[in-house]
CSV table of C-alpha atoms in Angstrom, one decimal:
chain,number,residue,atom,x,y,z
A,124,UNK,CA,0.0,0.0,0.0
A,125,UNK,CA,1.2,3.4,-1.1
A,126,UNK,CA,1.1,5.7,2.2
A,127,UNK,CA,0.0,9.1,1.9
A,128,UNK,CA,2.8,11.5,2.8
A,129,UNK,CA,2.1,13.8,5.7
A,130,UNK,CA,3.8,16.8,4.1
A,131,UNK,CA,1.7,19.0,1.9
A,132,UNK,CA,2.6,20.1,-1.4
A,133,UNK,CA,1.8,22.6,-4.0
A,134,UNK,CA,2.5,23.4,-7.8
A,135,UNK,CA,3.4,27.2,-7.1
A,136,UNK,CA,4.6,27.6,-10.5
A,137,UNK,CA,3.9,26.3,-14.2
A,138,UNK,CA,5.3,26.9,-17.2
A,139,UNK,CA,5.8,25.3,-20.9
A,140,UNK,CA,6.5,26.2,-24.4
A,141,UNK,CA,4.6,25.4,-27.7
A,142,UNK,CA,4.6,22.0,-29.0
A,143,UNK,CA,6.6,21.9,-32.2
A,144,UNK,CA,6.8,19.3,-34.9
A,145,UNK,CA,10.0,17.5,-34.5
A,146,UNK,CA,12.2,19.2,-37.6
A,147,UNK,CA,15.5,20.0,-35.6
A,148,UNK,CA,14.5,23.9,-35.4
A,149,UNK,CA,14.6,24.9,-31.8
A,150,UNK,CA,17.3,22.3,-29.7
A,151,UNK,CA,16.4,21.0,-25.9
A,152,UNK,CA,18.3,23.4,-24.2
A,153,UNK,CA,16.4,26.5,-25.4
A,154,UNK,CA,13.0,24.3,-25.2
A,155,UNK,CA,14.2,23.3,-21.5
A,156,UNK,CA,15.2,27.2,-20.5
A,157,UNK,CA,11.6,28.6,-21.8
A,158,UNK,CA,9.6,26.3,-19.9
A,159,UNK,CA,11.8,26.6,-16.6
A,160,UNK,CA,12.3,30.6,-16.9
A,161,UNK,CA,8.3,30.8,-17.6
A,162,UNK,CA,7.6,28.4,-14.2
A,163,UNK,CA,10.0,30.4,-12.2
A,164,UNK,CA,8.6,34.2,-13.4
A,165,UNK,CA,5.1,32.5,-12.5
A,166,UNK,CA,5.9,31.4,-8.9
A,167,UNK,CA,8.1,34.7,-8.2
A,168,UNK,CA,11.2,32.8,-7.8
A,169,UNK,CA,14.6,32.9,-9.0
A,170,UNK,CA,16.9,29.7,-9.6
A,171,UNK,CA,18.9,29.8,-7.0
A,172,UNK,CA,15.2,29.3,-4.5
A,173,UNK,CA,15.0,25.7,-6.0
A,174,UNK,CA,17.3,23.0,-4.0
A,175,UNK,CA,16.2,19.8,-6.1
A,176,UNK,CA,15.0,19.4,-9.9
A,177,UNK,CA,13.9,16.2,-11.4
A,178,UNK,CA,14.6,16.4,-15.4
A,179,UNK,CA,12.8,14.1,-17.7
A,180,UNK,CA,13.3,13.6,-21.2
A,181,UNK,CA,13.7,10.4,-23.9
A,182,UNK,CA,15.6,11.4,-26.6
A,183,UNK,CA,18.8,12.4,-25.6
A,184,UNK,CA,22.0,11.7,-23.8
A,185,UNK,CA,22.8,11.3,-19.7
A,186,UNK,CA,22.8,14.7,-18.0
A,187,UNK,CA,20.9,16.8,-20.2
A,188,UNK,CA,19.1,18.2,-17.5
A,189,UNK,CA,21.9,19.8,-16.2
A,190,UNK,CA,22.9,20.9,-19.4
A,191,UNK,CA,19.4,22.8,-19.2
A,192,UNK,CA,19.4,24.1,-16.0
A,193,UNK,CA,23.0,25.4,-16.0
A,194,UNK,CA,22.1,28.4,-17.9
A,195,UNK,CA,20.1,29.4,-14.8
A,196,UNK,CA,22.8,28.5,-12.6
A,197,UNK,CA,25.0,26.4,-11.7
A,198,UNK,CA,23.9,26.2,-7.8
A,199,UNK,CA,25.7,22.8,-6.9
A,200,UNK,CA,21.8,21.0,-6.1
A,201,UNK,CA,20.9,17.4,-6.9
A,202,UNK,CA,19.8,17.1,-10.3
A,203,UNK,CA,18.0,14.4,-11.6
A,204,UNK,CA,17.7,12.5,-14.9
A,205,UNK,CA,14.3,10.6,-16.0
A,206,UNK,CA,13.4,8.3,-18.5
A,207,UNK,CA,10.3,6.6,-17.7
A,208,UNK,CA,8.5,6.3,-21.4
A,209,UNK,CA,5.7,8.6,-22.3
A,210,UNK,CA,5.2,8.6,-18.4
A,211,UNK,CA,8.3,10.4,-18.2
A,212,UNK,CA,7.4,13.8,-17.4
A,213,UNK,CA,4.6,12.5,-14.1
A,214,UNK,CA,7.9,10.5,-13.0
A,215,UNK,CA,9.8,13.9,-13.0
A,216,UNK,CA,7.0,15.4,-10.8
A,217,UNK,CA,6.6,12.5,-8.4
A,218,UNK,CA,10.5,12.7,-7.8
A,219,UNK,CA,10.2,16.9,-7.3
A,220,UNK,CA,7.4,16.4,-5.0
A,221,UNK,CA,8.2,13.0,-3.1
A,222,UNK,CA,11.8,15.1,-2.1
A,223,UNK,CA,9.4,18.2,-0.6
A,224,UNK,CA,6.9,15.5,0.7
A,225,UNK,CA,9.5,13.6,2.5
A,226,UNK,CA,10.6,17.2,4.4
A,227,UNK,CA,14.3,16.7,2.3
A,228,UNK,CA,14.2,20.1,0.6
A,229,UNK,CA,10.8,22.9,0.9
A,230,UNK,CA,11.4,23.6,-3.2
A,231,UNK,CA,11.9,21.8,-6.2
A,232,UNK,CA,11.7,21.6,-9.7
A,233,UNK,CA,10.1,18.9,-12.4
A,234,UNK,CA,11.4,19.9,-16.0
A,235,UNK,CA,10.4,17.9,-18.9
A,236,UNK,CA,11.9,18.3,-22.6
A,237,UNK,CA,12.5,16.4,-26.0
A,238,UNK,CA,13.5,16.6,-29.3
A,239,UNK,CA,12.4,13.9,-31.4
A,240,UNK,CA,13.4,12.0,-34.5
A,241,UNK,CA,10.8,12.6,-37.1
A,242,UNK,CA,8.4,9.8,-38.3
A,243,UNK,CA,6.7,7.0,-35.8
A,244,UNK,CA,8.3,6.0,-32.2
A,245,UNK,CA,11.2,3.0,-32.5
A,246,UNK,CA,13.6,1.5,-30.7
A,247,UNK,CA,16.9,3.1,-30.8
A,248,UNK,CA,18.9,-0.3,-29.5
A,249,UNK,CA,18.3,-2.8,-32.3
A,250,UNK,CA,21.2,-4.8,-30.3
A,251,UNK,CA,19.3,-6.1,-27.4
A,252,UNK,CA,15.9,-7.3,-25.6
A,253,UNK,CA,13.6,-4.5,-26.1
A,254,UNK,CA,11.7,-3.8,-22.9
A,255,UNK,CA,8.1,-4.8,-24.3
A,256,UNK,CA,9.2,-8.2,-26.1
A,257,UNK,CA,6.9,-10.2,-23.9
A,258,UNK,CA,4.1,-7.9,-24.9
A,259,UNK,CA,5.5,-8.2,-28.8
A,260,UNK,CA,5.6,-12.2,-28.6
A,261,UNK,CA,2.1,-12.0,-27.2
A,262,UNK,CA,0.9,-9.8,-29.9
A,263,UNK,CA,2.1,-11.7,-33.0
A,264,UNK,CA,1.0,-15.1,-31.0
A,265,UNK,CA,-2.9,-13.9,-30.4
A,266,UNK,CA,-3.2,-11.6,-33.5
A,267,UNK,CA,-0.1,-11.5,-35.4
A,268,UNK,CA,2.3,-9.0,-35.9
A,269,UNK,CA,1.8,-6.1,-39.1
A,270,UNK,CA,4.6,-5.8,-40.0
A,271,UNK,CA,4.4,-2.2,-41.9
A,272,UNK,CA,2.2,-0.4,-38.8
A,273,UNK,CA,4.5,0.8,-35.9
A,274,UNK,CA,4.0,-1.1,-33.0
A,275,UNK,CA,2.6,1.2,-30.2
A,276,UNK,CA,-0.6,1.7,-32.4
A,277,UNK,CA,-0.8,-1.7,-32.6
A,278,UNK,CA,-0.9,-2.3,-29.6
A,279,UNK,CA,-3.2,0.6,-28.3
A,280,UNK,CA,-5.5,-0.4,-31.4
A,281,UNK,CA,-5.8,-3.8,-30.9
A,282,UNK,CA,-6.9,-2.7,-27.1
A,283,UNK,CA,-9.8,-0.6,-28.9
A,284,UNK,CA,-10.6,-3.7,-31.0
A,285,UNK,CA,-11.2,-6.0,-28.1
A,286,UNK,CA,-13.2,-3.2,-26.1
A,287,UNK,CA,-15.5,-2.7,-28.9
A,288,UNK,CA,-16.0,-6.8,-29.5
A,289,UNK,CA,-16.5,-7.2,-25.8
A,290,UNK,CA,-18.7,-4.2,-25.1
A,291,UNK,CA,-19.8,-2.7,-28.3
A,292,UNK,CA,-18.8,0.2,-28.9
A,293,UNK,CA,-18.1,1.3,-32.2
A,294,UNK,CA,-15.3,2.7,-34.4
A,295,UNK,CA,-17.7,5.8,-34.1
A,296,UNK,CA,-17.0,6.4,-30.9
A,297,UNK,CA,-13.1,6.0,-31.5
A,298,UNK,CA,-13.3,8.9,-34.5
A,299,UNK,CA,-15.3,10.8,-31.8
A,300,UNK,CA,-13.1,11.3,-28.9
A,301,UNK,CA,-10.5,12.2,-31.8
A,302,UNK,CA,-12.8,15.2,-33.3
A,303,UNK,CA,-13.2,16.3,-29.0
A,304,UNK,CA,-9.6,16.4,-28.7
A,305,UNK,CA,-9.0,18.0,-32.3
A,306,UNK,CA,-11.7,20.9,-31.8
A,307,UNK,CA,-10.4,21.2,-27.7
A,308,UNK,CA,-7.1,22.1,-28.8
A,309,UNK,CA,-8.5,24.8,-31.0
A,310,UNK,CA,-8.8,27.5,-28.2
A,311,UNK,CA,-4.9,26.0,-26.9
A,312,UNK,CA,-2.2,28.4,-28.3
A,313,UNK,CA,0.5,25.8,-27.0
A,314,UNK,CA,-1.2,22.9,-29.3
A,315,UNK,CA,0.7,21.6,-32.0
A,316,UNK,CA,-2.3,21.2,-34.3
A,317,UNK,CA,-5.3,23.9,-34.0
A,318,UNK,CA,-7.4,22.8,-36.5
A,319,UNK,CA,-11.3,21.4,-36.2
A,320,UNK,CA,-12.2,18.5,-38.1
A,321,UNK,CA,-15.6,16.8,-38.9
A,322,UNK,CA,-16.1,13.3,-37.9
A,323,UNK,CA,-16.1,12.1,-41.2
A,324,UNK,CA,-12.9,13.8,-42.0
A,325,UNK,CA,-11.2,12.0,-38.8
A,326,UNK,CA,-12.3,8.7,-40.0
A,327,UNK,CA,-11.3,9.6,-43.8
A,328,UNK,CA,-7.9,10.2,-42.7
A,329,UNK,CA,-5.5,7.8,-44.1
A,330,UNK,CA,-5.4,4.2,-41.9
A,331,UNK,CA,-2.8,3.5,-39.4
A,332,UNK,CA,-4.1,0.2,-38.0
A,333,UNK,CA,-7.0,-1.3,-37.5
A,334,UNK,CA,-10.1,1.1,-36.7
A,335,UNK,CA,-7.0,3.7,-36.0
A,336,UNK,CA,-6.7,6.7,-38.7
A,337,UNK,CA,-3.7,9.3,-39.2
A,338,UNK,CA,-6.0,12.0,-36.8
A,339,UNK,CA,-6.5,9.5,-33.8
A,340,UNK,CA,-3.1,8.9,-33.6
A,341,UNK,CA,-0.8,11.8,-31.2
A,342,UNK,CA,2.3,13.1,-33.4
A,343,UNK,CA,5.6,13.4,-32.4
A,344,UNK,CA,6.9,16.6,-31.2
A,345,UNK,CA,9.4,18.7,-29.4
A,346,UNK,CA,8.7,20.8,-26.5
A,347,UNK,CA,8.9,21.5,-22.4
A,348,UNK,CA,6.9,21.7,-19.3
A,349,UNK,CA,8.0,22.8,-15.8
A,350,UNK,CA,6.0,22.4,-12.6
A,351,UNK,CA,7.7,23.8,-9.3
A,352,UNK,CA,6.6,21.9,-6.0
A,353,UNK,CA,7.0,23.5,-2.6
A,354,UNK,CA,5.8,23.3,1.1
A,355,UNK,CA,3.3,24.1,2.9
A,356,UNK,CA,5.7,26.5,5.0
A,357,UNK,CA,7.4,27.8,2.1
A,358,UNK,CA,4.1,28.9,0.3
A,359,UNK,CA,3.3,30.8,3.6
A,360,UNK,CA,6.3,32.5,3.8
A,361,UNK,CA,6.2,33.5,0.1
A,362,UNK,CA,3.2,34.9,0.3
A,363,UNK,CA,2.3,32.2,-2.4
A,364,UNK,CA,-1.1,30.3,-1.5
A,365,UNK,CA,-3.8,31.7,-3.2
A,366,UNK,CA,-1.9,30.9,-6.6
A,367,UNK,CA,-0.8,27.3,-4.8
A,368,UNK,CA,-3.1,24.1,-6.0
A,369,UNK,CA,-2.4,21.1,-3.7
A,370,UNK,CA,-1.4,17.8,-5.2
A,371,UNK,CA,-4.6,16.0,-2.5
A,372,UNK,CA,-2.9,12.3,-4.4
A,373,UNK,CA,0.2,10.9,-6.3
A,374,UNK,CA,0.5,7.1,-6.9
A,375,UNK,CA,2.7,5.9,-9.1
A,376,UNK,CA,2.3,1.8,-10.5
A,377,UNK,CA,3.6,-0.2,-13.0
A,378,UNK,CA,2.2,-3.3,-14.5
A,379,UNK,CA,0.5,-6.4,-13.0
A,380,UNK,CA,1.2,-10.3,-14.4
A,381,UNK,CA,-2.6,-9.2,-16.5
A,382,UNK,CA,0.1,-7.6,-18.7
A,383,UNK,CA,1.4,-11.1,-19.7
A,384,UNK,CA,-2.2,-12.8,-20.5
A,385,UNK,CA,-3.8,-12.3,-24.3
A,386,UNK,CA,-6.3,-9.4,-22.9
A,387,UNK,CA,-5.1,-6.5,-25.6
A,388,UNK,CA,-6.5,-4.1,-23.1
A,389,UNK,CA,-4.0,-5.6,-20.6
A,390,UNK,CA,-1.0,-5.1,-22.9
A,391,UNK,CA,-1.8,-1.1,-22.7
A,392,UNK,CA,-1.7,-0.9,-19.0
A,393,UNK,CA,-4.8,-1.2,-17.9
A,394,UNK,CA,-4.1,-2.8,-14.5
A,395,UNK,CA,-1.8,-0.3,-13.9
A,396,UNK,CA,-3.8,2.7,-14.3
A,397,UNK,CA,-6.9,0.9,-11.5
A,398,UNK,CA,-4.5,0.1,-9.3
A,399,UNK,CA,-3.0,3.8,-9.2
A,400,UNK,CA,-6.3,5.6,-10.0
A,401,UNK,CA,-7.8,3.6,-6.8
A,402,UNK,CA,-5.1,4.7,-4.6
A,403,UNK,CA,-5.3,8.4,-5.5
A,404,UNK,CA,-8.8,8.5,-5.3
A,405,UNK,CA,-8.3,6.9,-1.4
A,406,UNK,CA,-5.3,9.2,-0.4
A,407,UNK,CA,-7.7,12.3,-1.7
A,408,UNK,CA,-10.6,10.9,-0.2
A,409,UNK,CA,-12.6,11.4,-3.5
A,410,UNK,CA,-14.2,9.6,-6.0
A,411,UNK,CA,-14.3,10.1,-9.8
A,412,UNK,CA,-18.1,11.7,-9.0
A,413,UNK,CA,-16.2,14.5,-7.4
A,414,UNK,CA,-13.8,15.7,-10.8
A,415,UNK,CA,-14.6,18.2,-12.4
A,416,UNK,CA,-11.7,18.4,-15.5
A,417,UNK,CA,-9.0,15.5,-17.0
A,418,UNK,CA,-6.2,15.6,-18.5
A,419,UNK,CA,-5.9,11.6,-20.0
A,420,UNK,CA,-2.8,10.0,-21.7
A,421,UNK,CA,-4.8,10.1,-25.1
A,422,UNK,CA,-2.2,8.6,-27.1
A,423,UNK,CA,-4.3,7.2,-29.3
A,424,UNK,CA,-8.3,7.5,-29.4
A,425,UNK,CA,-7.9,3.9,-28.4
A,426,UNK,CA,-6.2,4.5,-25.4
A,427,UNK,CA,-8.6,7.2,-23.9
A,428,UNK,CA,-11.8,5.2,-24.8
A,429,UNK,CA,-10.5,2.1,-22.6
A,430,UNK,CA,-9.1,4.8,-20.2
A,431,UNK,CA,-12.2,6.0,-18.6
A,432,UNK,CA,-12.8,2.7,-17.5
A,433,UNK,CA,-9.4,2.2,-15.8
A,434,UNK,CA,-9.6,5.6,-14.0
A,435,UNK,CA,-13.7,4.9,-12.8
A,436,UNK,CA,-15.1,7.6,-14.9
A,437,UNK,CA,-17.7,4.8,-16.5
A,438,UNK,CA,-18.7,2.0,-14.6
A,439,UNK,CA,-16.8,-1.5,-16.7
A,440,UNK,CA,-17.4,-1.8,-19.8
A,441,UNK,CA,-19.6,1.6,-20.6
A,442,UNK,CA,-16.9,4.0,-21.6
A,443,UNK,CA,-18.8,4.2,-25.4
A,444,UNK,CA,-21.8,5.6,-23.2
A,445,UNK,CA,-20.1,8.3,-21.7
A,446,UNK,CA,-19.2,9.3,-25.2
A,447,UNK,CA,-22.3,9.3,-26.5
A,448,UNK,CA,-24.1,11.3,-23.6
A,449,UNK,CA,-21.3,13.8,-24.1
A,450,UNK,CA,-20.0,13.4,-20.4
A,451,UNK,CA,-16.3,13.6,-22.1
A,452,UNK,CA,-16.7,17.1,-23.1
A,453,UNK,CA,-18.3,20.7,-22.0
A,454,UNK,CA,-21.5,21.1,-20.9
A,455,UNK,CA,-21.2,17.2,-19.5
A,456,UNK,CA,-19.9,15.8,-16.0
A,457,UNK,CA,-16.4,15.6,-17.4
A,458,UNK,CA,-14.1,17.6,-19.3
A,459,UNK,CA,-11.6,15.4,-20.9
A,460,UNK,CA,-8.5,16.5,-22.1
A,461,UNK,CA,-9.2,20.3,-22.3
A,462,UNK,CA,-5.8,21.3,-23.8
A,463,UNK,CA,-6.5,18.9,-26.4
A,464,UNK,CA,-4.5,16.1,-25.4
A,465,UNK,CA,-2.0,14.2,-26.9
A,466,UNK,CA,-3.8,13.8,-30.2
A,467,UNK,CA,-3.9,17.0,-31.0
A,468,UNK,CA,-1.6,19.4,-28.2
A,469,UNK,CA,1.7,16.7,-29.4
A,470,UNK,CA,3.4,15.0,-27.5
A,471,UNK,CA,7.1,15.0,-26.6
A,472,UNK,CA,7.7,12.3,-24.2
A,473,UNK,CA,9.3,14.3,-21.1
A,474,UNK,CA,7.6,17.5,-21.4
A,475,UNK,CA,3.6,15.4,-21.9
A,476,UNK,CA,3.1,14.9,-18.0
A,477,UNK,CA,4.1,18.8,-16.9
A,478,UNK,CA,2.3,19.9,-20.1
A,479,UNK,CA,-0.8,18.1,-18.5
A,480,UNK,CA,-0.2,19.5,-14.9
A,481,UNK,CA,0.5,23.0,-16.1
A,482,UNK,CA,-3.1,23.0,-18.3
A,483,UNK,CA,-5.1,21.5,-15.2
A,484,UNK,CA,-3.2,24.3,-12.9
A,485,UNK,CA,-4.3,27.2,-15.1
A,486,UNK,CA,-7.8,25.1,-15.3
A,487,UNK,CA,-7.8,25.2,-11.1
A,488,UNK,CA,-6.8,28.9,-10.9
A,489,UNK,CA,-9.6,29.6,-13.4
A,490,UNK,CA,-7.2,31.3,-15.9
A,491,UNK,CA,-8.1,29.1,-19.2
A,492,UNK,CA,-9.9,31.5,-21.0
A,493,UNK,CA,-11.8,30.1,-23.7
A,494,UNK,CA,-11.0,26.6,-22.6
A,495,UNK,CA,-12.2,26.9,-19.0
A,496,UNK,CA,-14.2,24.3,-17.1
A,497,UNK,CA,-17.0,25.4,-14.8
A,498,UNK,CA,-16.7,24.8,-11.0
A,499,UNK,CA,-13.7,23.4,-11.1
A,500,UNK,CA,-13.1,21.6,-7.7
A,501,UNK,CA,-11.0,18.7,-8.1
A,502,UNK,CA,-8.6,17.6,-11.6
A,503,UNK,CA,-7.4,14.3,-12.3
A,504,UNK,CA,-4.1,13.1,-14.3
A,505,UNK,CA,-3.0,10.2,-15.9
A,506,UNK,CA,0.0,10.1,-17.9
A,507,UNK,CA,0.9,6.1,-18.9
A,508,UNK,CA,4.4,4.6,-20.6
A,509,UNK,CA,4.3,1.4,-22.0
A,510,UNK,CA,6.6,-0.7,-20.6
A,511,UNK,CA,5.7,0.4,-18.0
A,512,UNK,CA,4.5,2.9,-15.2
A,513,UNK,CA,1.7,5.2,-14.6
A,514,UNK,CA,1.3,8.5,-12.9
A,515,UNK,CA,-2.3,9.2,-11.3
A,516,UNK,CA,-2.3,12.7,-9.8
A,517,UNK,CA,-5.0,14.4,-8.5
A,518,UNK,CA,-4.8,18.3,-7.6
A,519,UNK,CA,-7.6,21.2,-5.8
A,520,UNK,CA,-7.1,24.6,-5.4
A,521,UNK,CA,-5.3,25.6,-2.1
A,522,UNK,CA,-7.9,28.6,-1.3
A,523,UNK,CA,-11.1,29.7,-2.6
A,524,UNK,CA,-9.1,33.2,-3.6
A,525,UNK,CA,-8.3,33.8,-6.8
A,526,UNK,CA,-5.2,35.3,-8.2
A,527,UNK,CA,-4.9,37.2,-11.7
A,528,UNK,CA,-1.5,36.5,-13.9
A,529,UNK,CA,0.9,38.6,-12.8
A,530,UNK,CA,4.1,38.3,-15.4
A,531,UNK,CA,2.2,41.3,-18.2
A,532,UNK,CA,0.0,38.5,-19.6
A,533,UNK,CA,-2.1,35.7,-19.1
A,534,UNK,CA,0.4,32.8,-19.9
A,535,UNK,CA,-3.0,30.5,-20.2
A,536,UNK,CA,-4.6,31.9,-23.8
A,537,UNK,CA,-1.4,33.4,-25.1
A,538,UNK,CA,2.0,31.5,-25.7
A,539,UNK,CA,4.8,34.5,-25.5
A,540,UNK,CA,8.2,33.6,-26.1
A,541,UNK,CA,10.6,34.8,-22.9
A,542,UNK,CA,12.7,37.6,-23.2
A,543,UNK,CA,15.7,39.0,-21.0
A,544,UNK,CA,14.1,40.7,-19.0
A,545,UNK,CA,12.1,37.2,-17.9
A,546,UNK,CA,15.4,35.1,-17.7
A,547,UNK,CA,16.8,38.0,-15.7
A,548,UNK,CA,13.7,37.5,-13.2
A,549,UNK,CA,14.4,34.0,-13.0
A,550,UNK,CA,18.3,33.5,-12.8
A,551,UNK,CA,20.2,32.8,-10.3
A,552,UNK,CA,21.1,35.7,-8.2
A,553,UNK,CA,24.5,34.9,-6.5
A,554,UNK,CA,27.6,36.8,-8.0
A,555,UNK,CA,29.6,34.0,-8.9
A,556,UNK,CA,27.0,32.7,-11.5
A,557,UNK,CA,27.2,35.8,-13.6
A,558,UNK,CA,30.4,35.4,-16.1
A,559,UNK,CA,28.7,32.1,-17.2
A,560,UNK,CA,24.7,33.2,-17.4
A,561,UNK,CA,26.2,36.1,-19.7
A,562,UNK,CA,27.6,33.6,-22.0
A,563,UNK,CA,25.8,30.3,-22.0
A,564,UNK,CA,22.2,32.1,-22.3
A,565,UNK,CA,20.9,32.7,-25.4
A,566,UNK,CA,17.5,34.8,-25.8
């Protein structure tokens, strides 16, 4: 049993940059600086206030999170590198806020980043056992490998396949959450993709596998996401709680044995996300009746559908229903994926998680704009990597005050690039960082 820590702690500061498509124009370090100097200006902070950072990324070499945070500072704290699949980013925050919940340090930092290689997710070690082989063998066993689709829709569609033979729901309902998540993203200015489509255009769109089409599939993408974590007593003493939101629940789980049987909705984690999503809901002492606004890993229209049923938004088997009642969307009891998830926001591997907890922090501090949920009380995440590990988070406001933006803009609705005066806000402040800042940062 996960314990609940006895610390408090609060997201005092979000940040992230746009979601790019992954063509090598903008590298991780200036993705990496944007999002941190962003998260910083927005909790009032400077560099040199944070005594831990978790950095999570993919696609790159060992210590890139240093190589990141260095133009802020070189302060001598404990940095640390995460690769944790698409769950990467979560992992990032659970380490930032496990180190204030456990009374270590009162501030710290979760940075996520990527740069991807263009085209659909592979392995980059062709020399050894890949991590999902069992789940491989299994596939090609039961249904047989397809050999010209990339393997993660495979696996994520064959999970819709078996939910809609078992249940019946219907390919509709796949092409539906896709249009949600396309039109959502519309009023994002961080998405990758902005545009609306009809349903029949996301079920014209050219076949990936199965029932899965080109636009209910997430792209690859480059990007960042920073979340800052602090105490209870820090918050205080900053003067900082009205903009704080709590994290009430954090569980992390990876994957039960039902990953190894021939369920296909077992092979995508679905174990994993119960047994986390029932612990959150325990340590907040909530249930799913009592969330307002989700942000869902959404890789694939697949993946969301059998989703609500992992995280208890639909009783088993009835996640089709809460599709067609329009309980996914606004004006229903849920609004799922906001930002426009995955499918349409992008999603680079290490910034996805903080990406998600920065939307459902604007969302709590009622700064969304155009995008915002009603009443928002309680938000839920879930942010899943194959492989595999979850992240189930679930986050209220701290007080019933409300704070306005206070860095010239809202940061919610409009997507500003930072300038110096912003990484001169959020830079280290001692002496002896200066001769490097003035060299290594580039705005």
């Amino acid at each position: 049993m996960v314990k609940k820590p006895t610390n408090k702690v609060y997201v005092i500061g979000v940040g992230m940059s746009k979601f790019i498509k992954p063509r090598g124009q903008v590298d991780y370090p200036e993705f990496g600086l944007e999002a941190a100097i962003k998260a910083l200006n927005d909790a009032k902070l400077s560099y040199d206030q944070i005594e831990f950072a978790a950095c999570g990324f993919c696609y790159g070499d060992s210590t890139s999170g240093q190589r990141v945070l260095y133009q802020l500072g070189m302060t001598q704290i404990p940095v640390i590198n995460v690769n944790n699949n698409c769950s990467t980013g979560s992992t990032a925050l659970l380490q930032a806020r496990n180190a204030v919940a456990s009374g270590m340090v009162d501030c710290a930092m979760a940075l996520g980043f990527e740069r991807m290689q263009r085209g659909s997710l592979k392995s980059n070690w062709s020399d050894r056992t890949p991590p999902m082989d069992h789940v491989h063998n299994l596939m090609n066993e039961q249904i047989q490998y397809k050999g010209n689709a990339p393997r993660a829709p495979q696996i994520f569609g064959n999970a819709g396949v078996e939910y809609m033979r078992r249940y019946g729901a219907t390919e509709d309902h796949l092409a539906k959450i896709a249009e949600k998540n396309h039109r959502h993203s519309s009023k994002n200015p961080y998405s990758q993709f902005r545009d609306i489509y009809t349903l029949d255009q996301i079920k014209q769109s050219p076949t990936i596998y199965g029932p899965l089409t080109k636009l209910q599939c997430c792209p690859t993408s480059d990007g960042a996401g920073c979340s800052i974590v602090a105490s209870e007593e820090f918050v205080l003493k900053h003067g900082l709680l009205d903009q704080a939101v709590e994290i009430c629940a954090q569980v992390m789980a990876t994957d039960s044995p039902k990953m190894l049987s021939t369920d296909p909705i077992e092979w995508c984690g679905a174990d994993m996300t119960r047994r986390a999503a029932n612990t959150a809901y325990e340590q907040a002492g909530i249930t799913s009746n009592d969330v307002q606004v989700v942000e869902l890993h959404d890789c694939f229209s697949a993946n969301e559908l059998v989703t609500y049923d992992a995280l208890g938004l639909t009783p088993k088997g009835q996640a089709h229903k809460l599709i067609d009642t329009g309980d996914n969307t606004y004006g229903g009891k849920y609004v799922i994926n906001p930002s426009g998830g995955l499918i349409s926001k992008g999603h680079p591997l290490g910034a996805t998680g903080l990406a998600q907890c920065t939307e459902l922090t604007w969302q709590l501090r009622r700064w969304a704009g155009d995008r915002q949920v009603d009443n928002v009380k309680y938000a839920l995440q879930h942010n899943v990597g194959l492989g595999g590990a979850v992240v189930v988070t679930i986050y209220k406001k701290a007080t019933n005050n409300f704070t306005q933006p206070h860095v010239g803009y809202n940061p919610a609705v409009e997507a500003r690039s930072i300038n110096k005066q912003d990484f001169a806000n959020a830079a280290a402040k001692k002496a002896n960082q200066a001769e490097y800042l003035q060299v290594e940062a580039k705005l």
